[in-house]
């Protein structure tokens, strides 16, 4: 295999499973090694390889026949790694925080614990005011950290519809939680 795969890209654009399989066979272990060095997590690295090839297959119709497949695959993998790191940074898990505090003997004061429990109760009450669909979209976005496009695809909605749901839902949360 050469570094420039015009014929593979042309075949892939036509939906050739054989070309896709050849590319997978040639690059999967290289991508896995790359992801493993970056993430230091074998399961995550396997997921990144699968997601990379899934994205290649799903976007095969837009591929440039003169492009470099090697560069394309590693760019996709790198972006998936970066997205994964961003999700980890955004994801604040209060229970992990509490466990860390317990290990460090930094227990929340009874007042802090009460405030937290009160906030959780108000949050649950506010979620109870939402429609089933709005609540589902809110939980997928804010509690599961799913991107809007992924939510839209999984619920068979347009991304604009998901954005509209989130906008109205967040207005309700601001109104209810700030007032009390």
Coordinates of C-alpha atoms in Angstrom, one line a residue:
X1 CA 0.0 0.0 0.0
X2 CA 1.2 3.5 -0.9
X3 CA 0.7 6.5 1.3
X4 CA -1.6 8.0 -1.4
X5 CA -4.7 5.9 -1.8
X6 CA -6.6 7.5 -4.6
X7 CA -8.0 4.2 -5.8
X8 CA -9.0 3.2 -2.3
X9 CA -10.8 6.5 -1.7
X10 CA -12.6 6.2 -5.1
X11 CA -13.7 2.7 -4.2
X12 CA -14.7 3.7 -0.7
X13 CA -16.8 6.6 -2.1
X14 CA -18.6 4.0 -4.1
X15 CA -19.3 2.0 -0.9
X16 CA -16.7 -0.8 -1.4
X17 CA -16.6 -2.9 1.8
X18 CA -13.4 -4.5 0.5
X19 CA -11.6 -1.1 0.2
X20 CA -12.8 -0.2 3.7
X21 CA -11.7 -3.6 5.1
X22 CA -8.2 -3.2 3.5
X23 CA -7.9 0.3 5.1
X24 CA -9.0 -1.1 8.4
X25 CA -6.6 -4.0 8.3
X26 CA -3.7 -1.7 7.3
X27 CA -4.4 1.1 9.8
X28 CA -6.3 -0.2 12.8
X29 CA -3.2 -1.3 14.8
X30 CA -1.4 1.9 14.0
X31 CA -4.3 4.0 15.1
X32 CA -4.7 1.9 18.3
X33 CA -1.0 2.5 19.2
X34 CA -1.4 6.2 18.5
X35 CA -4.5 6.4 20.7
X36 CA -3.0 4.3 23.4
X37 CA 0.0 6.6 23.7
X38 CA -2.2 9.6 23.9
X39 CA -4.9 8.3 26.3
X40 CA -3.1 5.5 28.2
X41 CA -6.3 3.6 28.2
X42 CA -6.7 0.5 26.1
X43 CA -10.6 0.4 26.1
X44 CA -10.8 4.1 25.2
X45 CA -8.1 3.5 22.5
X46 CA -10.2 0.7 21.0
X47 CA -13.3 2.9 21.0
X48 CA -11.3 5.7 19.3
X49 CA -10.2 3.3 16.5
X50 CA -13.8 2.1 16.0
X51 CA -15.2 5.7 16.0
X52 CA -12.5 6.7 13.5
X53 CA -13.4 4.1 11.0
X54 CA -17.1 4.6 11.6
X55 CA -16.6 8.3 10.8
X56 CA -14.6 7.4 7.7
X57 CA -17.4 5.2 6.5
X58 CA -20.2 7.6 7.3
X59 CA -18.4 10.5 5.5
X60 CA -17.1 8.4 2.6
X61 CA -19.2 10.3 0.1
X62 CA -17.4 13.5 0.9
X63 CA -13.9 12.2 0.7
X64 CA -11.4 13.9 -1.6
X65 CA -10.0 11.5 -4.2
X66 CA -6.6 13.1 -4.0
X67 CA -6.3 13.1 -0.2
X68 CA -3.9 11.2 2.0
X69 CA -5.9 8.6 3.9
X70 CA -3.1 8.2 6.5
X71 CA -3.4 11.9 7.4
X72 CA -7.2 11.8 7.3
X73 CA -7.4 8.8 9.7
X74 CA -4.9 10.2 12.2
X75 CA -6.6 13.6 12.1
X76 CA -10.0 12.0 12.9
X77 CA -8.5 9.9 15.7
X78 CA -6.7 13.0 17.1
X79 CA -9.9 15.0 17.1
X80 CA -11.8 12.2 18.8
X81 CA -9.1 12.1 21.5
X82 CA -9.3 15.8 22.0
X83 CA -13.1 15.6 22.2
X84 CA -12.8 12.9 24.8
X85 CA -10.5 15.0 26.9
X86 CA -12.8 18.0 26.6
X87 CA -15.7 15.8 27.9
X88 CA -13.7 14.7 30.9
X89 CA -12.8 18.3 31.7
X90 CA -16.4 19.4 31.4
X91 CA -17.7 16.5 33.4
X92 CA -17.8 17.4 37.1
X93 CA -19.0 14.6 39.2
X94 CA -20.1 15.8 42.6
X95 CA -19.9 12.2 44.1
X96 CA -16.3 11.9 43.0
X97 CA -15.6 15.3 44.6
X98 CA -17.3 14.1 47.9
X99 CA -15.3 10.9 47.9
X100 CA -12.1 12.8 47.4
X101 CA -13.0 15.2 50.2
X102 CA -13.7 12.2 52.4
X103 CA -10.3 10.8 51.7
X104 CA -8.7 14.1 52.5
X105 CA -11.0 14.5 55.6
X106 CA -12.5 17.6 54.0
X107 CA -16.1 16.6 54.8
X108 CA -18.8 19.1 53.8
X109 CA -20.2 20.9 56.7
X110 CA -23.8 20.0 57.6
X111 CA -24.9 23.3 56.1
X112 CA -23.1 22.5 52.8
X113 CA -24.7 19.1 52.8
X114 CA -28.1 20.5 53.4
X115 CA -27.6 23.1 50.7
X116 CA -26.6 20.4 48.2
X117 CA -29.6 18.2 49.1
X118 CA -31.9 21.1 48.8
X119 CA -30.5 22.0 45.4
X120 CA -30.9 18.4 44.2
X121 CA -34.5 18.4 45.4
X122 CA -35.3 21.7 43.6
X123 CA -33.6 20.4 40.5
X124 CA -35.7 17.2 40.6
X125 CA -38.9 19.3 41.1
X126 CA -38.0 21.5 38.2
X127 CA -37.3 18.5 36.0
X128 CA -40.8 17.3 36.9
X129 CA -42.2 20.4 35.3
X130 CA -40.7 19.5 31.9
X131 CA -42.3 17.4 29.2
X132 CA -40.9 13.9 28.9
X133 CA -39.0 14.8 25.7
X134 CA -37.6 18.1 27.2
X135 CA -36.5 16.2 30.3
X136 CA -34.9 13.5 28.2
X137 CA -33.0 16.0 26.1
X138 CA -31.9 17.9 29.2
X139 CA -30.5 14.8 30.8
X140 CA -28.7 13.6 27.7
X141 CA -27.1 17.1 27.2
X142 CA -26.3 18.1 30.8
X143 CA -26.1 14.9 32.7
X144 CA -24.6 12.5 30.1
X145 CA -22.6 15.3 28.3
X146 CA -23.9 14.2 24.8
X147 CA -23.3 16.7 22.0
X148 CA -26.4 18.2 20.3
X149 CA -25.8 16.4 17.1
X150 CA -25.6 13.0 18.8
X151 CA -28.8 13.7 20.8
X152 CA -30.6 14.7 17.6
X153 CA -29.5 11.5 15.8
X154 CA -30.4 9.2 18.7
X155 CA -33.9 10.8 19.1
X156 CA -34.4 11.2 15.3
X157 CA -34.8 15.0 15.6
X158 CA -33.1 17.9 13.9
X159 CA -30.3 19.5 15.8
X160 CA -32.2 22.8 15.7
X161 CA -35.2 21.1 17.5
X162 CA -32.8 19.8 20.2
X163 CA -31.3 23.3 20.5
X164 CA -34.8 24.8 20.8
X165 CA -35.7 22.2 23.5
X166 CA -32.5 23.0 25.5
X167 CA -33.0 26.8 25.2
X168 CA -36.6 26.6 26.6
X169 CA -35.6 24.1 29.2
X170 CA -32.7 26.1 30.5
X171 CA -34.9 29.2 30.7
X172 CA -37.2 27.2 32.9
X173 CA -34.3 26.1 35.1
X174 CA -33.0 29.6 35.4
X175 CA -36.4 31.0 36.3
X176 CA -37.2 28.3 38.9
X177 CA -33.8 27.8 40.5
X178 CA -32.9 31.5 40.7
X179 CA -36.2 32.5 42.2
X180 CA -36.0 30.2 45.1

